[in-house]
Amino acid sequence: MIYMDNAATTYPKPDSVYQAVDYFNRFLGANPGRGSNQQTLKAGSVLLEAREKLASLFNIGESSRIAFTLNITDALNIGLKGILRPGDHIITTSMEHNAVARPVFSLTKQGVEWTAVNCHPDGTLDPEDIGKAVKPNTKMICMLHASNLTGTIMPIAEVGKIAREHGIIFMIDTAQTAGVLPIDVEAHNIDILTFTGHKGLLGPQGTGGIYVRPGIDIKPLREGGTGSLSEYLEQPEVMPDLLESGTPNTPGIAGLLAGVQFIMDTGLDNIRKHEQKLMDMLITGLKEVPGIEMYGPLDVEKQTAVLAFNIEDMDCGDVALSLDYEYGIITRSGMHCAPLAHKTIGTLEKGACRLSPGYFTTEEEIEKVIKAIYEIAKR
């Protein structure tokens, strides 16, 4: 098998991730925050260390401002629905994933106003267009850091500056960039950062989190047991307890901690350079394929390791099926849970096939992928 679907979930994980999950389940296993015995305290230390590693990765001053969530979709829902109220205005881009688009659409039915700023056909955004969309009632700018369809990297530093100048909350979706691109909540003026554990951070599925800058009033989506202030019926207002009701996925977070440690040991620059080299090979090689159409910037400096394409007169699903069953190459085709992005690049009616190599992808595998697509197109 040649795995080319890292934009959906990274595979394989570093061995240390598998080992960390197994170790927790075998030798710790306690419920953090639910008691004061030694095992419970050891389990709690896993959460604490993971928060501190993530805070270091994102340049977050107070690690307690990070709450763990079910995934990034959960985190985005907390950020959107925990802040926006009827009469508020939110700005997004036209490249957003449904993890943003669907909850925002739901909020419009409750009186929230929504402007989706149009991006260019390659998915790029002019930050000035965000500034032009600001209104007196604009409460939030929420945008992805990079597209899961085209890999297009968004100008979050420029947009963050606009948000700060207007006193608007700036929230970003880092599903495709955490663990791959540098992210600095201070330099980028990020008020709310959402992340998933199972993609670039190399952790298990079912992990994620949200950072909320001090001073932002946010309402939790769920309330319940936190292991703290249990004598009161009111939900604790202190972070992270405010947003962390119920038993956390501690085995998964143990794996996430190992994934973040692997990234720090390897170096973001080394991960990025390797993926850029693979993407340069992929883009250059696929340009020679007859009848192929590729989407996005097609520039390794302007995109992550994600490439969408179609072959003339072929259904994208058939292409993905052939790659899988004939060549053992795993890709993803269709809408990629991002119809707004497909509409932006002009593929809403036909979808696209997506290739997304990762840090553990080899140059030899890229060569085989190029050859396979060439053979399918020739047929």
mmCIF file of C-alpha atoms in Angstrom:
data_model
loop_
_atom_site.group_PDB
_atom_site.id
_atom_site.type_symbol
_atom_site.label_atom_id
_atom_site.label_comp_id
_atom_site.label_asym_id
_atom_site.label_seq_id
_atom_site.Cartn_x
_atom_site.Cartn_y
_atom_site.Cartn_z
ATOM 1 C CA MET A 1 0.000 0.000 0.000
ATOM 2 C CA ILE A 2 1.092 3.533 -0.813
ATOM 3 C CA TYR A 3 -0.751 5.895 1.504
ATOM 4 C CA MET A 4 -1.520 9.279 -0.071
ATOM 5 C CA ASP A 5 -4.373 10.471 2.145
ATOM 6 C CA ASN A 6 -2.569 12.251 4.972
ATOM 7 C CA ALA A 7 -4.878 15.266 4.645
ATOM 8 C CA ALA A 8 -7.638 13.006 6.006
ATOM 9 C CA THR A 9 -5.513 11.424 8.728
ATOM 10 C CA THR A 10 -1.778 10.801 8.918
ATOM 11 C CA TYR A 11 -0.545 7.245 8.548
ATOM 12 C CA PRO A 12 1.596 5.668 9.731
ATOM 13 C CA LYS A 13 2.223 7.323 13.088
ATOM 14 C CA PRO A 14 5.642 7.391 14.748
ATOM 15 C CA ASP A 15 6.268 4.220 16.779
ATOM 16 C CA SER A 16 6.413 6.355 19.910
ATOM 17 C CA VAL A 17 2.736 7.251 19.429
ATOM 18 C CA TYR A 18 1.621 3.618 19.360
ATOM 19 C CA GLN A 19 3.813 2.870 22.363
ATOM 20 C CA ALA A 20 2.453 5.804 24.381
ATOM 21 C CA VAL A 21 -1.173 4.757 23.866
ATOM 22 C CA ASP A 22 -0.382 1.144 24.721
ATOM 23 C CA TYR A 23 1.611 2.119 27.817
ATOM 24 C CA PHE A 24 -1.194 4.295 29.168
ATOM 25 C CA ASN A 25 -3.819 1.598 28.656
ATOM 26 C CA ARG A 26 -1.658 -1.127 30.200
ATOM 27 C CA PHE A 27 0.028 0.609 33.107
ATOM 28 C CA LEU A 28 -1.831 3.844 33.971
ATOM 29 C CA GLY A 29 -5.451 3.690 32.862
ATOM 30 C CA ALA A 30 -6.847 5.912 35.632
ATOM 31 C CA ASN A 31 -9.326 8.756 35.131
ATOM 32 C CA PRO A 32 -7.494 12.107 35.529
ATOM 33 C CA GLY A 33 -8.977 14.553 38.013
ATOM 34 C CA ARG A 34 -11.272 11.923 39.518
ATOM 35 C CA GLY A 35 -9.523 11.214 42.802
ATOM 36 C CA SER A 36 -6.173 11.793 44.471
ATOM 37 C CA ASN A 37 -4.566 8.362 44.214
ATOM 38 C CA GLN A 38 -1.190 7.910 42.560
ATOM 39 C CA GLN A 39 -2.566 6.461 39.323
ATOM 40 C CA THR A 40 -5.029 9.318 38.904
ATOM 41 C CA LEU A 41 -2.280 11.887 39.456
ATOM 42 C CA LYS A 42 -0.049 10.142 36.908
ATOM 43 C CA ALA A 43 -2.893 10.170 34.387
ATOM 44 C CA GLY A 44 -3.437 13.871 35.072
ATOM 45 C CA SER A 45 0.224 14.556 34.421
ATOM 46 C CA VAL A 46 -0.239 13.251 30.864
ATOM 47 C CA LEU A 47 -2.814 15.994 30.205
ATOM 48 C CA LEU A 48 -0.635 18.619 31.841
ATOM 49 C CA GLU A 49 2.460 17.692 29.851
ATOM 50 C CA ALA A 50 0.502 17.549 26.593
ATOM 51 C CA ARG A 51 -0.904 21.030 27.248
ATOM 52 C CA GLU A 52 2.567 22.382 27.937
ATOM 53 C CA LYS A 53 4.043 20.834 24.768
ATOM 54 C CA LEU A 54 1.226 22.255 22.657
ATOM 55 C CA ALA A 55 1.605 25.660 24.313
ATOM 56 C CA SER A 56 5.288 25.612 23.392
ATOM 57 C CA LEU A 57 4.508 24.606 19.802
ATOM 58 C CA PHE A 58 1.980 27.435 19.325
ATOM 59 C CA ASN A 59 3.734 30.039 21.556
ATOM 60 C CA ILE A 60 0.862 30.081 24.041
ATOM 61 C CA GLY A 61 1.742 31.765 27.331
ATOM 62 C CA GLU A 62 -0.716 29.936 29.607
ATOM 63 C CA SER A 63 -1.073 26.224 28.845
ATOM 64 C CA SER A 64 -4.240 26.105 30.969
ATOM 65 C CA ARG A 65 -5.967 28.108 28.223
ATOM 66 C CA ILE A 66 -5.882 24.947 26.071
ATOM 67 C CA ALA A 67 -8.886 22.629 26.475
ATOM 68 C CA PHE A 68 -8.927 19.170 24.912
ATOM 69 C CA THR A 69 -11.888 18.339 22.674
ATOM 70 C CA LEU A 70 -13.266 15.372 20.730
ATOM 71 C CA ASN A 71 -11.680 16.679 17.510
ATOM 72 C CA ILE A 72 -11.277 19.974 15.666
ATOM 73 C CA THR A 73 -14.928 19.995 14.554
ATOM 74 C CA ASP A 74 -15.907 19.931 18.212
ATOM 75 C CA ALA A 75 -13.422 22.727 18.924
ATOM 76 C CA LEU A 76 -14.757 24.874 16.081
ATOM 77 C CA ASN A 77 -18.332 24.398 17.262
ATOM 78 C CA ILE A 78 -17.304 25.487 20.759
ATOM 79 C CA GLY A 79 -15.612 28.605 19.391
ATOM 80 C CA LEU A 80 -18.428 29.562 17.038
ATOM 81 C CA LYS A 81 -21.478 28.710 19.130
ATOM 82 C CA GLY A 82 -19.863 29.691 22.391
ATOM 83 C CA ILE A 83 -19.348 33.288 21.255
ATOM 84 C CA LEU A 84 -21.674 34.319 18.409
ATOM 85 C CA ARG A 85 -25.134 35.618 19.263
ATOM 86 C CA PRO A 86 -28.083 36.880 17.180
ATOM 87 C CA GLY A 87 -27.156 40.190 15.560
ATOM 88 C CA ASP A 88 -23.442 39.376 15.381
ATOM 89 C CA HIS A 89 -21.597 39.269 12.061
ATOM 90 C CA ILE A 90 -18.966 36.675 11.154
ATOM 91 C CA ILE A 91 -16.509 36.712 8.247
ATOM 92 C CA THR A 92 -15.100 33.511 6.742
ATOM 93 C CA THR A 93 -13.547 32.631 3.373
ATOM 94 C CA SER A 94 -15.050 30.735 0.460
ATOM 95 C CA MET A 95 -12.552 27.893 1.001
ATOM 96 C CA GLU A 96 -13.855 26.746 4.389
ATOM 97 C CA HIS A 97 -14.383 23.113 5.339
ATOM 98 C CA ASN A 98 -17.869 22.057 6.439
ATOM 99 C CA ALA A 99 -16.517 21.966 10.002
ATOM 100 C CA VAL A 100 -16.856 25.759 9.831
ATOM 101 C CA ALA A 101 -19.489 26.215 7.123
ATOM 102 C CA ARG A 102 -22.166 23.996 8.638
ATOM 103 C CA PRO A 103 -22.183 25.421 12.177
ATOM 104 C CA VAL A 104 -22.039 28.963 10.755
ATOM 105 C CA PHE A 105 -24.959 28.186 8.434
ATOM 106 C CA SER A 106 -26.854 26.840 11.437
ATOM 107 C CA LEU A 107 -26.127 30.062 13.334
ATOM 108 C CA THR A 108 -27.541 32.164 10.473
ATOM 109 C CA LYS A 109 -30.914 30.573 11.217
ATOM 110 C CA GLN A 110 -30.625 32.044 14.713
ATOM 111 C CA GLY A 111 -29.902 35.580 13.517
ATOM 112 C CA VAL A 112 -26.127 35.584 12.966
ATOM 113 C CA GLU A 113 -25.006 37.395 9.804
ATOM 114 C CA TRP A 114 -22.419 35.634 7.599
ATOM 115 C CA THR A 115 -20.079 36.918 4.901
ATOM 116 C CA ALA A 116 -17.952 34.347 3.046
ATOM 117 C CA VAL A 117 -15.241 36.362 1.282
ATOM 118 C CA ASN A 118 -14.499 35.014 -2.201
ATOM 119 C CA CYS A 119 -11.066 33.537 -2.843
ATOM 120 C CA HIS A 120 -9.354 33.263 -6.232
ATOM 121 C CA PRO A 121 -9.760 30.103 -8.380
ATOM 122 C CA ASP A 122 -6.479 28.729 -7.009
ATOM 123 C CA GLY A 123 -7.819 29.140 -3.486
ATOM 124 C CA THR A 124 -5.673 32.159 -2.563
ATOM 125 C CA LEU A 125 -7.102 35.025 -0.540
ATOM 126 C CA ASP A 126 -6.481 38.755 -0.768
ATOM 127 C CA PRO A 127 -6.488 39.926 2.874
ATOM 128 C CA GLU A 128 -7.747 43.345 1.787
ATOM 129 C CA ASP A 129 -11.028 41.658 0.848
ATOM 130 C CA ILE A 130 -11.405 40.615 4.476
ATOM 131 C CA GLY A 131 -10.937 44.217 5.576
ATOM 132 C CA LYS A 132 -13.579 45.373 3.109
ATOM 133 C CA ALA A 133 -16.087 42.912 4.593
ATOM 134 C CA VAL A 134 -15.818 44.281 8.149
ATOM 135 C CA LYS A 135 -19.013 45.846 9.521
ATOM 136 C CA PRO A 136 -19.838 47.632 12.793
ATOM 137 C CA ASN A 137 -21.376 44.401 14.145
ATOM 138 C CA THR A 138 -18.551 42.084 13.016
ATOM 139 C CA LYS A 139 -17.762 39.905 16.035
ATOM 140 C CA MET A 140 -15.458 37.295 14.557
ATOM 141 C CA ILE A 141 -13.225 36.389 11.627
ATOM 142 C CA CYS A 142 -12.908 32.628 11.335
ATOM 143 C CA MET A 143 -10.768 31.021 8.662
ATOM 144 C CA LEU A 144 -8.722 27.974 7.819
ATOM 145 C CA HIS A 145 -4.925 28.191 7.773
ATOM 146 C CA ALA A 146 -4.640 25.976 4.690
ATOM 147 C CA SER A 147 -7.142 24.274 2.414
ATOM 148 C CA ASN A 148 -7.783 20.552 2.711
ATOM 149 C CA LEU A 149 -8.632 20.545 -1.024
ATOM 150 C CA THR A 150 -5.852 22.537 -2.692
ATOM 151 C CA GLY A 151 -3.360 22.978 0.134
ATOM 152 C CA THR A 152 -3.494 26.750 -0.392
ATOM 153 C CA ILE A 153 -1.889 28.544 2.571
ATOM 154 C CA MET A 154 -3.899 31.523 3.825
ATOM 155 C CA PRO A 155 -2.402 34.878 4.956
ATOM 156 C CA ILE A 156 -3.294 34.509 8.636
ATOM 157 C CA ALA A 157 -0.704 37.046 9.797
ATOM 158 C CA GLU A 158 -2.210 39.777 7.620
ATOM 159 C CA VAL A 159 -5.789 38.854 8.527
ATOM 160 C CA GLY A 160 -4.884 38.646 12.207
ATOM 161 C CA LYS A 161 -3.543 42.177 12.036
ATOM 162 C CA ILE A 162 -6.795 43.393 10.467
ATOM 163 C CA ALA A 163 -8.813 41.650 13.182
ATOM 164 C CA ARG A 164 -6.732 43.161 15.965
ATOM 165 C CA GLU A 165 -6.988 46.683 14.486
ATOM 166 C CA HIS A 166 -10.790 46.412 14.440
ATOM 167 C CA GLY A 167 -11.138 44.684 17.808
ATOM 168 C CA ILE A 168 -12.563 41.545 16.191
ATOM 169 C CA ILE A 169 -12.063 38.020 17.547
ATOM 170 C CA PHE A 170 -9.780 36.038 15.222
ATOM 171 C CA MET A 171 -10.222 32.250 15.177
ATOM 172 C CA ILE A 172 -8.287 29.852 12.949
ATOM 173 C CA ASP A 173 -8.767 26.257 11.854
ATOM 174 C CA THR A 174 -5.324 24.598 11.814
ATOM 175 C CA ALA A 175 -6.495 21.123 10.768
ATOM 176 C CA GLN A 176 -4.065 21.066 7.823
ATOM 177 C CA THR A 177 -1.175 23.046 9.311
ATOM 178 C CA ALA A 178 -0.593 22.233 12.991
ATOM 179 C CA GLY A 179 2.635 20.240 13.070
ATOM 180 C CA VAL A 180 3.547 21.288 9.531
ATOM 181 C CA LEU A 181 3.725 25.117 9.471
ATOM 182 C CA PRO A 182 4.882 27.505 12.215
ATOM 183 C CA ILE A 183 1.920 28.884 14.197
ATOM 184 C CA ASP A 184 2.392 31.687 16.728
ATOM 185 C CA VAL A 185 -0.707 32.969 18.512
ATOM 186 C CA GLU A 186 1.071 36.179 19.518
ATOM 187 C CA ALA A 187 2.736 37.047 16.197
ATOM 188 C CA HIS A 188 -0.420 36.148 14.248
ATOM 189 C CA ASN A 189 -2.832 37.847 16.680
ATOM 190 C CA ILE A 190 -4.818 34.648 17.110
ATOM 191 C CA ASP A 191 -7.544 34.855 19.756
ATOM 192 C CA ILE A 192 -8.900 31.322 19.342
ATOM 193 C CA LEU A 193 -6.887 28.465 17.862
ATOM 194 C CA THR A 194 -8.439 25.092 17.071
ATOM 195 C CA PHE A 195 -6.423 21.981 16.263
ATOM 196 C CA THR A 196 -6.835 18.289 15.585
ATOM 197 C CA GLY A 197 -4.505 15.634 16.895
ATOM 198 C CA HIS A 198 -4.692 13.008 14.162
ATOM 199 C CA LYS A 199 -3.280 14.898 11.172
ATOM 200 C CA GLY A 200 -0.057 16.920 11.193
ATOM 201 C CA LEU A 201 0.376 16.477 14.944
ATOM 202 C CA LEU A 202 0.694 12.714 14.266
ATOM 203 C CA GLY A 203 -1.541 11.674 17.170
ATOM 204 C CA PRO A 204 -4.506 9.272 17.323
ATOM 205 C CA GLN A 205 -7.956 9.973 15.956
ATOM 206 C CA GLY A 206 -10.507 11.388 18.396
ATOM 207 C CA THR A 207 -8.149 14.024 19.784
ATOM 208 C CA GLY A 208 -8.110 17.795 19.370
ATOM 209 C CA GLY A 209 -8.336 21.024 21.261
ATOM 210 C CA ILE A 210 -9.045 24.721 21.478
ATOM 211 C CA TYR A 211 -7.000 27.637 22.800
ATOM 212 C CA VAL A 212 -8.910 30.699 24.043
ATOM 213 C CA ARG A 213 -7.044 33.926 24.716
ATOM 214 C CA PRO A 214 -7.523 35.332 28.259
ATOM 215 C CA GLY A 215 -10.307 37.894 28.444
ATOM 216 C CA ILE A 216 -12.583 36.247 25.863
ATOM 217 C CA ASP A 217 -15.995 35.288 27.229
ATOM 218 C CA ILE A 218 -16.965 31.895 25.840
ATOM 219 C CA LYS A 219 -19.896 29.665 26.767
ATOM 220 C CA PRO A 220 -19.351 25.882 26.891
ATOM 221 C CA LEU A 221 -21.358 23.604 24.604
ATOM 222 C CA ARG A 222 -21.616 20.958 27.316
ATOM 223 C CA GLU A 223 -21.577 21.042 31.108
ATOM 224 C CA GLY A 224 -20.941 18.325 33.653
ATOM 225 C CA GLY A 225 -18.300 16.667 35.741
ATOM 226 C CA THR A 226 -14.853 18.235 35.658
ATOM 227 C CA GLY A 227 -13.290 16.821 38.810
ATOM 228 C CA SER A 228 -13.153 20.363 40.209
ATOM 229 C CA LEU A 229 -15.533 22.458 42.329
ATOM 230 C CA SER A 230 -17.884 19.476 42.405
ATOM 231 C CA GLU A 231 -19.834 20.904 45.345
ATOM 232 C CA TYR A 232 -21.381 23.544 43.070
ATOM 233 C CA LEU A 233 -24.028 23.091 40.371
ATOM 234 C CA GLU A 234 -22.536 25.886 38.296
ATOM 235 C CA GLN A 235 -19.959 24.940 35.656
ATOM 236 C CA PRO A 236 -16.452 26.065 36.731
ATOM 237 C CA GLU A 237 -15.455 29.281 34.964
ATOM 238 C CA VAL A 238 -11.738 28.584 35.088
ATOM 239 C CA MET A 239 -9.982 27.126 32.032
ATOM 240 C CA PRO A 240 -9.589 24.393 30.966
ATOM 241 C CA ASP A 241 -12.379 22.999 33.184
ATOM 242 C CA LEU A 242 -14.892 25.406 31.629
ATOM 243 C CA LEU A 243 -14.704 23.527 28.315
ATOM 244 C CA GLU A 244 -13.661 20.038 29.481
ATOM 245 C CA SER A 245 -16.671 18.239 30.953
ATOM 246 C CA GLY A 246 -16.558 14.459 31.145
ATOM 247 C CA THR A 247 -13.754 11.927 30.970
ATOM 248 C CA PRO A 248 -11.091 12.961 28.440
ATOM 249 C CA ASN A 249 -9.566 10.632 25.861
ATOM 250 C CA THR A 250 -6.428 10.290 27.973
ATOM 251 C CA PRO A 251 -4.938 7.349 26.023
ATOM 252 C CA GLY A 252 -5.371 9.376 22.835
ATOM 253 C CA ILE A 253 -3.846 12.466 24.438
ATOM 254 C CA ALA A 254 -0.888 10.350 25.576
ATOM 255 C CA GLY A 255 -0.408 9.463 21.912
ATOM 256 C CA LEU A 256 -0.853 13.099 20.908
ATOM 257 C CA LEU A 257 1.844 14.096 23.391
ATOM 258 C CA ALA A 258 4.197 11.583 21.770
ATOM 259 C CA GLY A 259 3.323 12.945 18.315
ATOM 260 C CA VAL A 260 4.078 16.525 19.342
ATOM 261 C CA GLN A 261 7.348 15.407 20.919
ATOM 262 C CA PHE A 262 8.300 13.651 17.663
ATOM 263 C CA ILE A 263 7.642 16.886 15.749
ATOM 264 C CA MET A 264 9.776 18.894 18.152
ATOM 265 C CA ASP A 265 12.595 16.367 17.970
ATOM 266 C CA THR A 266 12.420 16.183 14.170
ATOM 267 C CA GLY A 267 11.925 19.913 13.603
ATOM 268 C CA LEU A 268 9.110 21.700 11.781
ATOM 269 C CA ASP A 269 11.540 22.911 9.121
ATOM 270 C CA ASN A 270 12.700 19.378 8.339
ATOM 271 C CA ILE A 271 9.136 18.108 8.070
ATOM 272 C CA ARG A 272 8.154 21.001 5.812
ATOM 273 C CA LYS A 273 11.222 20.646 3.565
ATOM 274 C CA HIS A 274 10.627 16.931 3.069
ATOM 275 C CA GLU A 275 6.984 17.448 2.151
ATOM 276 C CA GLN A 276 7.908 20.308 -0.210
ATOM 277 C CA LYS A 277 10.390 18.070 -2.010
ATOM 278 C CA LEU A 278 7.731 15.400 -2.472
ATOM 279 C CA MET A 279 5.215 17.968 -3.724
ATOM 280 C CA ASP A 280 7.693 19.425 -6.188
ATOM 281 C CA MET A 281 8.246 15.930 -7.614
ATOM 282 C CA LEU A 282 4.496 15.306 -7.754
ATOM 283 C CA ILE A 283 3.559 18.578 -9.463
ATOM 284 C CA THR A 284 6.427 18.381 -11.961
ATOM 285 C CA GLY A 285 5.720 14.744 -12.807
ATOM 286 C CA LEU A 286 1.953 15.085 -13.160
ATOM 287 C CA LYS A 287 2.331 18.016 -15.575
ATOM 288 C CA GLU A 288 3.446 15.407 -18.112
ATOM 289 C CA VAL A 289 0.276 13.347 -17.745
ATOM 290 C CA PRO A 290 -2.052 13.705 -20.757
ATOM 291 C CA GLY A 291 -5.446 15.278 -20.039
ATOM 292 C CA ILE A 292 -4.711 16.103 -16.407
ATOM 293 C CA GLU A 293 -5.967 19.252 -14.708
ATOM 294 C CA MET A 294 -4.464 20.249 -11.366
ATOM 295 C CA TYR A 295 -5.885 22.829 -8.961
ATOM 296 C CA GLY A 296 -4.419 25.248 -6.449
ATOM 297 C CA PRO A 297 -1.281 27.407 -6.491
ATOM 298 C CA LEU A 298 0.946 24.559 -7.804
ATOM 299 C CA ASP A 299 3.769 26.219 -5.895
ATOM 300 C CA VAL A 300 5.347 24.395 -2.939
ATOM 301 C CA GLU A 301 5.957 27.721 -1.180
ATOM 302 C CA LYS A 302 2.264 28.589 -1.294
ATOM 303 C CA GLN A 303 0.663 25.269 -0.395
ATOM 304 C CA THR A 304 0.899 22.331 1.959
ATOM 305 C CA ALA A 305 1.373 18.735 0.797
ATOM 306 C CA VAL A 306 -2.065 18.528 -0.817
ATOM 307 C CA LEU A 307 -2.831 18.303 -4.541
ATOM 308 C CA ALA A 308 -6.254 18.046 -6.194
ATOM 309 C CA PHE A 309 -6.590 16.920 -9.797
ATOM 310 C CA ASN A 310 -8.887 15.480 -12.432
ATOM 311 C CA ILE A 311 -8.254 13.512 -15.601
ATOM 312 C CA GLU A 312 -10.215 14.598 -18.666
ATOM 313 C CA ASP A 313 -13.364 12.532 -19.329
ATOM 314 C CA MET A 314 -12.833 10.401 -16.212
ATOM 315 C CA ASP A 315 -14.894 10.406 -13.043
ATOM 316 C CA CYS A 316 -12.708 11.253 -10.052
ATOM 317 C CA GLY A 317 -14.173 8.317 -8.154
ATOM 318 C CA ASP A 318 -13.126 5.946 -10.930
ATOM 319 C CA VAL A 319 -9.602 7.362 -10.823
ATOM 320 C CA ALA A 320 -9.387 6.821 -7.066
ATOM 321 C CA LEU A 321 -10.830 3.313 -7.417
ATOM 322 C CA SER A 322 -8.265 2.362 -10.073
ATOM 323 C CA LEU A 323 -5.418 3.755 -8.005
ATOM 324 C CA ASP A 324 -6.597 1.726 -5.014
ATOM 325 C CA TYR A 325 -7.474 -1.654 -6.530
ATOM 326 C CA GLU A 326 -4.953 -1.758 -9.372
ATOM 327 C CA TYR A 327 -1.966 -0.019 -7.780
ATOM 328 C CA GLY A 328 -2.543 -0.107 -4.022
ATOM 329 C CA ILE A 329 -2.470 3.706 -3.826
ATOM 330 C CA ILE A 330 -4.811 5.241 -1.232
ATOM 331 C CA THR A 331 -6.290 8.641 -2.198
ATOM 332 C CA ARG A 332 -9.556 10.474 -1.646
ATOM 333 C CA SER A 333 -12.070 11.644 -4.228
ATOM 334 C CA GLY A 334 -15.327 13.592 -4.207
ATOM 335 C CA MET A 335 -16.242 16.715 -2.236
ATOM 336 C CA HIS A 336 -13.743 16.365 0.659
ATOM 337 C CA CYS A 337 -16.392 17.864 3.014
ATOM 338 C CA ALA A 338 -15.622 21.223 1.374
ATOM 339 C CA PRO A 339 -18.303 22.169 -1.189
ATOM 340 C CA LEU A 340 -17.567 25.892 -0.801
ATOM 341 C CA ALA A 341 -13.959 25.249 -1.791
ATOM 342 C CA HIS A 342 -14.997 23.127 -4.766
ATOM 343 C CA LYS A 343 -17.307 25.902 -5.907
ATOM 344 C CA THR A 344 -14.419 28.369 -5.605
ATOM 345 C CA ILE A 345 -12.037 26.332 -7.789
ATOM 346 C CA GLY A 346 -14.762 25.277 -10.246
ATOM 347 C CA THR A 347 -15.144 21.575 -9.392
ATOM 348 C CA LEU A 348 -18.462 21.562 -7.525
ATOM 349 C CA GLU A 349 -20.182 19.476 -10.216
ATOM 350 C CA LYS A 350 -17.455 16.871 -10.726
ATOM 351 C CA GLY A 351 -15.396 16.839 -7.530
ATOM 352 C CA ALA A 352 -11.712 15.973 -7.631
ATOM 353 C CA CYS A 353 -9.161 13.341 -6.702
ATOM 354 C CA ARG A 354 -6.768 14.378 -3.934
ATOM 355 C CA LEU A 355 -3.203 13.308 -3.226
ATOM 356 C CA SER A 356 -1.669 14.164 0.139
ATOM 357 C CA PRO A 357 1.757 12.723 0.962
ATOM 358 C CA GLY A 358 3.199 13.025 4.449
ATOM 359 C CA TYR A 359 6.444 12.982 6.362
ATOM 360 C CA PHE A 360 6.768 9.196 6.063
ATOM 361 C CA THR A 361 6.106 9.160 2.297
ATOM 362 C CA THR A 362 9.185 8.322 0.215
ATOM 363 C CA GLU A 363 10.410 9.657 -3.124
ATOM 364 C CA GLU A 364 10.098 6.149 -4.579
ATOM 365 C CA GLU A 365 6.413 6.111 -3.654
ATOM 366 C CA ILE A 366 5.877 9.468 -5.373
ATOM 367 C CA GLU A 367 7.463 8.088 -8.552
ATOM 368 C CA LYS A 368 5.106 5.096 -8.465
ATOM 369 C CA VAL A 369 2.098 7.391 -7.994
ATOM 370 C CA ILE A 370 3.078 9.518 -10.984
ATOM 371 C CA LYS A 371 3.564 6.410 -13.134
ATOM 372 C CA ALA A 372 0.208 4.948 -12.078
ATOM 373 C CA ILE A 373 -1.714 8.144 -12.868
ATOM 374 C CA TYR A 374 0.067 8.377 -16.228
ATOM 375 C CA GLU A 375 -0.976 4.821 -17.103
ATOM 376 C CA ILE A 376 -4.598 5.417 -16.066
ATOM 377 C CA ALA A 377 -4.757 8.618 -18.123
ATOM 378 C CA LYS A 378 -3.243 6.918 -21.188
ATOM 379 C CA ARG A 379 -5.959 4.246 -21.054
#
